[in-house]
Short mmCIF file of C-alpha atoms in Angstrom, two decimals:
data_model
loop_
_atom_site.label_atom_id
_atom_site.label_comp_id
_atom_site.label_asym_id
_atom_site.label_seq_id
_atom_site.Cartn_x
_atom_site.Cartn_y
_atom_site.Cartn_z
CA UNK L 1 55.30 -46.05 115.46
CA UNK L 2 54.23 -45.68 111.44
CA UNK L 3 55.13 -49.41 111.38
CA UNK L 4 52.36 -50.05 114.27
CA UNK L 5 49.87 -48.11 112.65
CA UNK L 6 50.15 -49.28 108.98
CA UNK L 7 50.24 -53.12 110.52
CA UNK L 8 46.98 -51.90 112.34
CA UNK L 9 45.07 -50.14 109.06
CA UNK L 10 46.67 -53.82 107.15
CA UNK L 11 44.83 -55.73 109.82
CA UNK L 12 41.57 -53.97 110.21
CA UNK L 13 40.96 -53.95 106.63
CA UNK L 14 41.13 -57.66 106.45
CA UNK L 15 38.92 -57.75 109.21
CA UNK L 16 35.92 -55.59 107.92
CA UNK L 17 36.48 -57.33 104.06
CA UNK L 18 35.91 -60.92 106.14
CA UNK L 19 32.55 -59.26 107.21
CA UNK L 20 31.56 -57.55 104.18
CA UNK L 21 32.19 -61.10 102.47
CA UNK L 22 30.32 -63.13 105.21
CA UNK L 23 27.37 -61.01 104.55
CA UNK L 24 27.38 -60.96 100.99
CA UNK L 25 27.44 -64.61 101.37
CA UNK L 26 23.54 -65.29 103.20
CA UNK L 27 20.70 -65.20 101.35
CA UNK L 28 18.71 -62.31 100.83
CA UNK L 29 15.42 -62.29 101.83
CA UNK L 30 12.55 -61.25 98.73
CA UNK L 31 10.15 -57.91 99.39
CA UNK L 32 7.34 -59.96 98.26
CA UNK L 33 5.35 -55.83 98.18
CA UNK L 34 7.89 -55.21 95.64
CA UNK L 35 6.22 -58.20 93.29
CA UNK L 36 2.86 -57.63 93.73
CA UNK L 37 3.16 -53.86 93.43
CA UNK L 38 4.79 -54.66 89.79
CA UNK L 39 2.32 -57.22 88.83
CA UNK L 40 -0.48 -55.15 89.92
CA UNK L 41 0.61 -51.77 87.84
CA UNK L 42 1.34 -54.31 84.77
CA UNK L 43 -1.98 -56.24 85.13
CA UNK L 44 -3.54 -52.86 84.46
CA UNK L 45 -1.65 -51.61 81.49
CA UNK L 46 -4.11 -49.85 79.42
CA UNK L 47 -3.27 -51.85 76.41
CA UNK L 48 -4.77 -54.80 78.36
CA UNK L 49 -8.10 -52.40 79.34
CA UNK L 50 -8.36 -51.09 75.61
CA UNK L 51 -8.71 -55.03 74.62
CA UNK L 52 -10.68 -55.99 77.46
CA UNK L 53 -9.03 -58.29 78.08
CA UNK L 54 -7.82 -59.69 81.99
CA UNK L 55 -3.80 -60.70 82.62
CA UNK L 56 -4.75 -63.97 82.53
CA UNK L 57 -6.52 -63.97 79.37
CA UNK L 58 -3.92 -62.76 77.37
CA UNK L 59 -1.65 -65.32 78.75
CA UNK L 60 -3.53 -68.02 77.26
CA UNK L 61 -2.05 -66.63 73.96
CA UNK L 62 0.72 -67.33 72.63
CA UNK L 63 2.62 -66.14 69.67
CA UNK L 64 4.43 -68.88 67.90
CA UNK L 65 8.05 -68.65 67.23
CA UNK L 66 10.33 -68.53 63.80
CA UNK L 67 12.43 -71.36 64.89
CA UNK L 68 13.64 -73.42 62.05
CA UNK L 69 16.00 -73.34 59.92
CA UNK L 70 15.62 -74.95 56.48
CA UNK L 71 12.86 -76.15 54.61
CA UNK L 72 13.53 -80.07 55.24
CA UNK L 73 13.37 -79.09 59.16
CA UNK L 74 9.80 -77.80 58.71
CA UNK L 75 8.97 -80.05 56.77
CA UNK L 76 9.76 -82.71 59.30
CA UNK L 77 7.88 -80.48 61.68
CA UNK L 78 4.96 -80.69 59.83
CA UNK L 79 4.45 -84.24 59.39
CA UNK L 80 5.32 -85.11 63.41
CA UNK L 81 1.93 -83.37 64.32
CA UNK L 82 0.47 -85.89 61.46
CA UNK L 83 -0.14 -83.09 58.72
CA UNK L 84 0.44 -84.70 55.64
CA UNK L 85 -1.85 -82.83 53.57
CA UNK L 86 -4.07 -79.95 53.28
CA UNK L 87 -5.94 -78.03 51.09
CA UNK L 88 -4.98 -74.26 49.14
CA UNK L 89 -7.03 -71.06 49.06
CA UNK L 90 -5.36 -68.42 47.49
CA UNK L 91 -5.97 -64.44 47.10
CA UNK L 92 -4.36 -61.98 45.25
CA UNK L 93 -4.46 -58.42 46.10
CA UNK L 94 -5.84 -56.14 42.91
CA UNK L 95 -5.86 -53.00 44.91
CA UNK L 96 -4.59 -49.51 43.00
CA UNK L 97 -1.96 -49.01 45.59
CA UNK L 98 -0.06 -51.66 43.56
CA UNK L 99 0.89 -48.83 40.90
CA UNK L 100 3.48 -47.17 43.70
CA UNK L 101 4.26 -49.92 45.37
CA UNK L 102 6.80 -51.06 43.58
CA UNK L 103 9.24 -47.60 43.09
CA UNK L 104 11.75 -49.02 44.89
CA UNK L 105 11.65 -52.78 44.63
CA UNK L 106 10.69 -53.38 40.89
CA UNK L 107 11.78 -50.64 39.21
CA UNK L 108 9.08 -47.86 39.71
CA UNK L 109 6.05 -50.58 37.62
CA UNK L 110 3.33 -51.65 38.84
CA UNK L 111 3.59 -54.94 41.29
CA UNK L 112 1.31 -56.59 38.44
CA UNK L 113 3.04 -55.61 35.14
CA UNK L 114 3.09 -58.55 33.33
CA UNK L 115 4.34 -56.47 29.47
CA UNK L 116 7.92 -58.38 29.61
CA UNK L 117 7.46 -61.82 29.41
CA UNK L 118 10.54 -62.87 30.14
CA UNK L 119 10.79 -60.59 33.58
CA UNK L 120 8.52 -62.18 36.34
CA UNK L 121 6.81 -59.75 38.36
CA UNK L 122 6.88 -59.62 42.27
CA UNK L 123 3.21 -61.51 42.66
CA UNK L 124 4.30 -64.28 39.44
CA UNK L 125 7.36 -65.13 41.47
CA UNK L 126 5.59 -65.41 44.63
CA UNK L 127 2.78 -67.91 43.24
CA UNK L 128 5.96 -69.81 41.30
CA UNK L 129 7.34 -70.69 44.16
CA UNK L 130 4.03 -71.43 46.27
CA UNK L 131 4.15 -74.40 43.73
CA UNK L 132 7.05 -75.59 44.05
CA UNK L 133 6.31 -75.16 47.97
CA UNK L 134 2.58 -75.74 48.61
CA UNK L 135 1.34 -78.12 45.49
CA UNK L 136 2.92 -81.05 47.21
CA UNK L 137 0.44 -80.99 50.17
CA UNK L 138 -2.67 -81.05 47.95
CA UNK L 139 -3.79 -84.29 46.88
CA UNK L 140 -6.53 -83.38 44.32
CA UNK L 141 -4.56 -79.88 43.09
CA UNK L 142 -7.93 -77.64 42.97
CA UNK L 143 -7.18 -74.44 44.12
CA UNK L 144 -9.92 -72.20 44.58
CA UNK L 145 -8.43 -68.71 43.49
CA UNK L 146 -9.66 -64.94 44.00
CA UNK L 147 -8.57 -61.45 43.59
CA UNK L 148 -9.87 -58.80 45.94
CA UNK L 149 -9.71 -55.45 46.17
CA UNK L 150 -9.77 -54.56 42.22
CA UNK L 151 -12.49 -51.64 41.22
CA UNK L 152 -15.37 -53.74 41.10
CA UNK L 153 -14.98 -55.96 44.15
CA UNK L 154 -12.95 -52.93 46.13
CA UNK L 155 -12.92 -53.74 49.98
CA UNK L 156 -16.80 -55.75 49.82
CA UNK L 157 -15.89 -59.01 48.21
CA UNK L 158 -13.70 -61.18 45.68
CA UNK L 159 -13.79 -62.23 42.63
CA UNK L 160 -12.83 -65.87 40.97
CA UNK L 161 -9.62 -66.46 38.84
CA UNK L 162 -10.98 -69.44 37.58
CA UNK L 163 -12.07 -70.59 34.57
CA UNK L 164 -15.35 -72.56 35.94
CA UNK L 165 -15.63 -69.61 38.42
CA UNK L 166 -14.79 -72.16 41.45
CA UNK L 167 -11.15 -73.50 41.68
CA UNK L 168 -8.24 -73.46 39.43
CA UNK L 169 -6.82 -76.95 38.45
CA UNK L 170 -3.34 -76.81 39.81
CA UNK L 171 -0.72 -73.77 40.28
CA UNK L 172 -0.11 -74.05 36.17
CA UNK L 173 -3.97 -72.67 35.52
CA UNK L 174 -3.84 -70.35 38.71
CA UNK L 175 -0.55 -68.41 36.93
CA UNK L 176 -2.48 -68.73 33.69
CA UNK L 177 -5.43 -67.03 34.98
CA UNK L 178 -2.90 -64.36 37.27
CA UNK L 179 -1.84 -63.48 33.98
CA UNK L 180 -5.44 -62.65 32.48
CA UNK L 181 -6.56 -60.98 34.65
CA UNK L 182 -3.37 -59.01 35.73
CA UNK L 183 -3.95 -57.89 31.71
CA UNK L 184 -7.25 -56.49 32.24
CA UNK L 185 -8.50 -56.07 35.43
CA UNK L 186 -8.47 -52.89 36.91
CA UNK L 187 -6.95 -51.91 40.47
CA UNK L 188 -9.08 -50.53 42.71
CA UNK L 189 -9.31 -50.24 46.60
CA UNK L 190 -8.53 -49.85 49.09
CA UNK L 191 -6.86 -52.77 50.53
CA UNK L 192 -8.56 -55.28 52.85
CA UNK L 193 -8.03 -58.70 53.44
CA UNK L 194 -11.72 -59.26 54.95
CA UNK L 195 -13.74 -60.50 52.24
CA UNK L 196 -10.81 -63.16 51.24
CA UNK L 197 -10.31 -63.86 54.75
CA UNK L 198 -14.27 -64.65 55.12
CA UNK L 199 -14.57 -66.24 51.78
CA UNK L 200 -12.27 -69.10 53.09
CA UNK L 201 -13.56 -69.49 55.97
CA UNK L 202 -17.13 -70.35 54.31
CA UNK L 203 -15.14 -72.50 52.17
CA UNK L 204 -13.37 -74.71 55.22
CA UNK L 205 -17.14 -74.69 57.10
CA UNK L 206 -18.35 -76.08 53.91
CA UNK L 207 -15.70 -78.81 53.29
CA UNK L 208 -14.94 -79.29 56.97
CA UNK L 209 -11.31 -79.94 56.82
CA UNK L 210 -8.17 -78.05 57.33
CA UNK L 211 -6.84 -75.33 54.75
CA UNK L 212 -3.80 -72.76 54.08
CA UNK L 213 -4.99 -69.36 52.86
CA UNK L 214 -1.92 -67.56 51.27
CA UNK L 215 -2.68 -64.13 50.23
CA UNK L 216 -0.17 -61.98 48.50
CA UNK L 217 -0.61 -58.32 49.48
CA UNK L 218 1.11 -54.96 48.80
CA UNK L 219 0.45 -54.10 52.06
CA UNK L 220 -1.44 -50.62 52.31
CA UNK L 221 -3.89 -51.87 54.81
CA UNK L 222 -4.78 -48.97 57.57
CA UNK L 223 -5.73 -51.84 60.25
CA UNK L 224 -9.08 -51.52 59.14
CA UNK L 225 -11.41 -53.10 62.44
CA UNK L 226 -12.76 -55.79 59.60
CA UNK L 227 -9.85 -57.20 58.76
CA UNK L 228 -8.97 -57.80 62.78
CA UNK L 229 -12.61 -58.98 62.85
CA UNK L 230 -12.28 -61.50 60.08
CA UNK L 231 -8.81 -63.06 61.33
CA UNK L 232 -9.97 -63.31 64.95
CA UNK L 233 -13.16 -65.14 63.62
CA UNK L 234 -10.72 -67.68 61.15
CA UNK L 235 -9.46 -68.56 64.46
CA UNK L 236 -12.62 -70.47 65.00
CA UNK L 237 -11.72 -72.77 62.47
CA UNK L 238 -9.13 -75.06 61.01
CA UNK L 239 -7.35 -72.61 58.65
CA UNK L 240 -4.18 -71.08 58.81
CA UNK L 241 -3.58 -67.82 56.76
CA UNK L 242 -0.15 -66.89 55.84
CA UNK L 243 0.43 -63.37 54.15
CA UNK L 244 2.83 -62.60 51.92
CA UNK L 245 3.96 -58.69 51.24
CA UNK L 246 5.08 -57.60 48.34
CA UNK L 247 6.40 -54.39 47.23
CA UNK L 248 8.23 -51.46 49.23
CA UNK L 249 6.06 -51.53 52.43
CA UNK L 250 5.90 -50.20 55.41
CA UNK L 251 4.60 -53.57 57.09
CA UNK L 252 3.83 -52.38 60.73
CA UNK L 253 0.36 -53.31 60.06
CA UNK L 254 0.61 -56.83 58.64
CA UNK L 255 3.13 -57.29 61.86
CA UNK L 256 1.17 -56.44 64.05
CA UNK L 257 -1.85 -59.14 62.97
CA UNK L 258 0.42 -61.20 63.04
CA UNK L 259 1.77 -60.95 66.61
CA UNK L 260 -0.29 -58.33 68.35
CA UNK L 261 -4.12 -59.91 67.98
CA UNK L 262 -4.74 -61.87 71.53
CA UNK L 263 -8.37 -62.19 71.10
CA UNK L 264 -7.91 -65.56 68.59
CA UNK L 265 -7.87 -68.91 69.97
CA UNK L 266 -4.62 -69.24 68.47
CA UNK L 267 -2.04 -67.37 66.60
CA UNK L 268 -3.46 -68.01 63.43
CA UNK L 269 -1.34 -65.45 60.84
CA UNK L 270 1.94 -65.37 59.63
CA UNK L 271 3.69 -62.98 57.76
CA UNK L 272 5.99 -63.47 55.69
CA UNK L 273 8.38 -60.41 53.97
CA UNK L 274 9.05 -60.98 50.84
CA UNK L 275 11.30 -58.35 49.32
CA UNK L 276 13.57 -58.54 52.60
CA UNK L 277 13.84 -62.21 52.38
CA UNK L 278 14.48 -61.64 48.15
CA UNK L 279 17.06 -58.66 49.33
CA UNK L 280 18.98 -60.55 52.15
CA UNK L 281 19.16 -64.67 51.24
CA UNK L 282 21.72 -66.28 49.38
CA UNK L 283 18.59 -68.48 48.16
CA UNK L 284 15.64 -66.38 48.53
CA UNK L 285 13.22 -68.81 46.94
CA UNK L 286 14.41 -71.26 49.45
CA UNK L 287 13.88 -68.58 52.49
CA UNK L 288 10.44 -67.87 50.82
CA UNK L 289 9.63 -71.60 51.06
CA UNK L 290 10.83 -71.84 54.90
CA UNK L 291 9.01 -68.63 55.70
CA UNK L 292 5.52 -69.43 54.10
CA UNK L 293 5.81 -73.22 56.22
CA UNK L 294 7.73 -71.37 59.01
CA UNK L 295 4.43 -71.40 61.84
CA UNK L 296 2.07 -74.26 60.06
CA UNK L 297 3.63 -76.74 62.21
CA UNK L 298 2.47 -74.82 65.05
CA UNK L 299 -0.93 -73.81 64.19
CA UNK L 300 -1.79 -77.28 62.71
CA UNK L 301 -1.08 -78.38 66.16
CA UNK L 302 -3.11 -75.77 68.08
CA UNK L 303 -6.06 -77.01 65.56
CA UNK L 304 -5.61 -80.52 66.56
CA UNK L 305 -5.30 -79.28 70.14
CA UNK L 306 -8.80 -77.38 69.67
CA UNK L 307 -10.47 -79.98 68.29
CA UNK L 308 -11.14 -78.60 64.82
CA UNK L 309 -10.31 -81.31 62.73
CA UNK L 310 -10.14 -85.33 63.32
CA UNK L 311 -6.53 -86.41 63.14
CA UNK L 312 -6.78 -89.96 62.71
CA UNK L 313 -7.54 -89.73 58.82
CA UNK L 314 -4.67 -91.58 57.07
CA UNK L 315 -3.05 -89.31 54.34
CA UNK L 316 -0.23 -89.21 51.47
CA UNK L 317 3.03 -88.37 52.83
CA UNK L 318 5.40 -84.95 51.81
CA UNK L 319 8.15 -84.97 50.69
CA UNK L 320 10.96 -82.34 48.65
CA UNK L 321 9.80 -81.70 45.18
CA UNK L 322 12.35 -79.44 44.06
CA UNK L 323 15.89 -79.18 45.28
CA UNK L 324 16.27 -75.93 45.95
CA UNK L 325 14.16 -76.35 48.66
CA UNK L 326 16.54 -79.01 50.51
CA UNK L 327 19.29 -76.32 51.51
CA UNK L 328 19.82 -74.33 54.99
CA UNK L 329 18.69 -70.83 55.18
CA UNK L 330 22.18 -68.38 54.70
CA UNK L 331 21.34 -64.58 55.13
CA UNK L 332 23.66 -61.85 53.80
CA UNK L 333 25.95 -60.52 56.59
#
């Protein structure tokens, strides 16, 4: 009798597992309430009310991605969407907050101390390697240069590094004239990239063709509503602004202009880290290089895309100036 009812239990199991398996097996139908219930409570997020700004609005936005891995790569990049050249703004941040700034990251100085010659300070290595980098893509080497945010100019406008008052004659007078003025100039505040942001964009209207701001920062911005105003409106135009931090941070706010701003016409800013990319590279002025490139191929394509510039204007090509910028990128583990 036990050996009837255990064959029984053996048999009925099978049975209800060939069930269980037959309808695990057909395809299960979709609660189509279920989808538009979700869509309808994320279409009214209040982040997307706050902007004013409609689902499919911000959908026509589109962050670009980090996505490549060594400076040759970009460089490639670049020169498939048929940028061969362009031309250099740069700014250089003279605000007071540089005296802290650099406690942690250069030895409690001042980001601008420039009293050991033989020690190159955070923003001199930055603009060192921006020649080694950038120069190559600028046919006729003037580089219109300006400080901001020093005690005369504070957050209302910029001042010129260069000797004529316009543009500096390649990246040998633009550290020349760093090192002037980082001398005698004195910081002031507070930090905001507006009137540098604006005084390049008057400067691509006037010269109507495509241009890389690089600004080196410390960072202390307090997302002031003009900077956010100035970078949507350089969105209008053919420029692409790349940021580079310096000093000890915190960068939420630099990150967040450069991901989190959906009102441009395209993603327009990247940022680029310095002292994590100086702290966790094998080659940091390599990584620096990659970084500052890393979204141009990108943006120059949205430009061509919006029609801001004419494409068909034959150009010098790029190529490697230095060979430290030929290697992969190898971060610390």
């Amino acid at each position: 009798m036990a050996l009837f009812f255990f064959v029984a239990a053996v048999v009925a199991v099978m049975f209800l597992f060939a069930v269980y398996n037959q309808e695990a097996q057909k395809p299960k139908e979709i609660d189509h309430s279920l989808i538009s219930r979700s869509e309808s409570r994320y279409s009214s997020l209040s982040v997307f009310e706050k902007l004013g700004l409609s689902l499919n609005e911000c959908n026509t936005f589109r962050t670009f991605l980090d996505r490549f891995n060594s400076y040759d790569e970009v460089v490639g990049a670049i020169k498939k969407t048929g940028m061969v050249k362009s031309d250099l703004i740069i700014g250089i941040d003279f605000s007071a907050s540089n005296e802290w700034q650099g406690r942690k990251c250069f030895g409690v100085r001042c980001l601008h101390d420039v009293s050991n010659s033989k020690l190159l300070n955070p923003y001199q290595r930055v603009l060192t390697i921006m020649a080694a980098t950038m120069e190559q893509f600028d046919d006729d080497h003037l580089i219109p240069t300006f400080g901001f945010g020093d005690k005369l100019c504070r957050n209302d406008s910029v001042f010129a590094l260069a000797r004529d008052g316009v543009q500096c004659k390649g990246f040998d007078e633009v550290l020349e004239r760093y090192l002037l003025h980082a001398t005698h100039s004195e910081l002031g505040g507070p930090t905001c990239m507006a009137p540098i942001i604006e005084q390049a964009v008057e400067i691509v209207k006037d010269k109507k063709s495509y241009h890389i701001l690089l600004i080196i920062t410390d960072g202390q911005f307090a997302g002031d509503r003009e900077d956010i105003r100035a970078i949507i409106r350089a969105s209008e135009y053919p420029l692409s602004i790349v940021v580079v931090g310096v000093g000890d941070g915190p960068w939420d706010v630099l990150q967040e202009y450069d991901d989190k701003l959906l009102s441009r016409h395209f993603d327009n800013l990247q940022f680029v880290p310095y002292q994590d990319l100086v702290t966790n590279s094998l080659n940091p002025e390599t990584a620096l290089a990659l970084h500052i490139l890393m979204e141009i191929p990108d943006q120059y394509a949205a430009i061509c895309r919006l029609g801001y510039i004419d494409q068909e204007s034959s150009l010098p090509e790029v190529h490697s100036s230095n060979e430290y910028l030929n290697g992969d990128i190898t971060m610390k583990t």
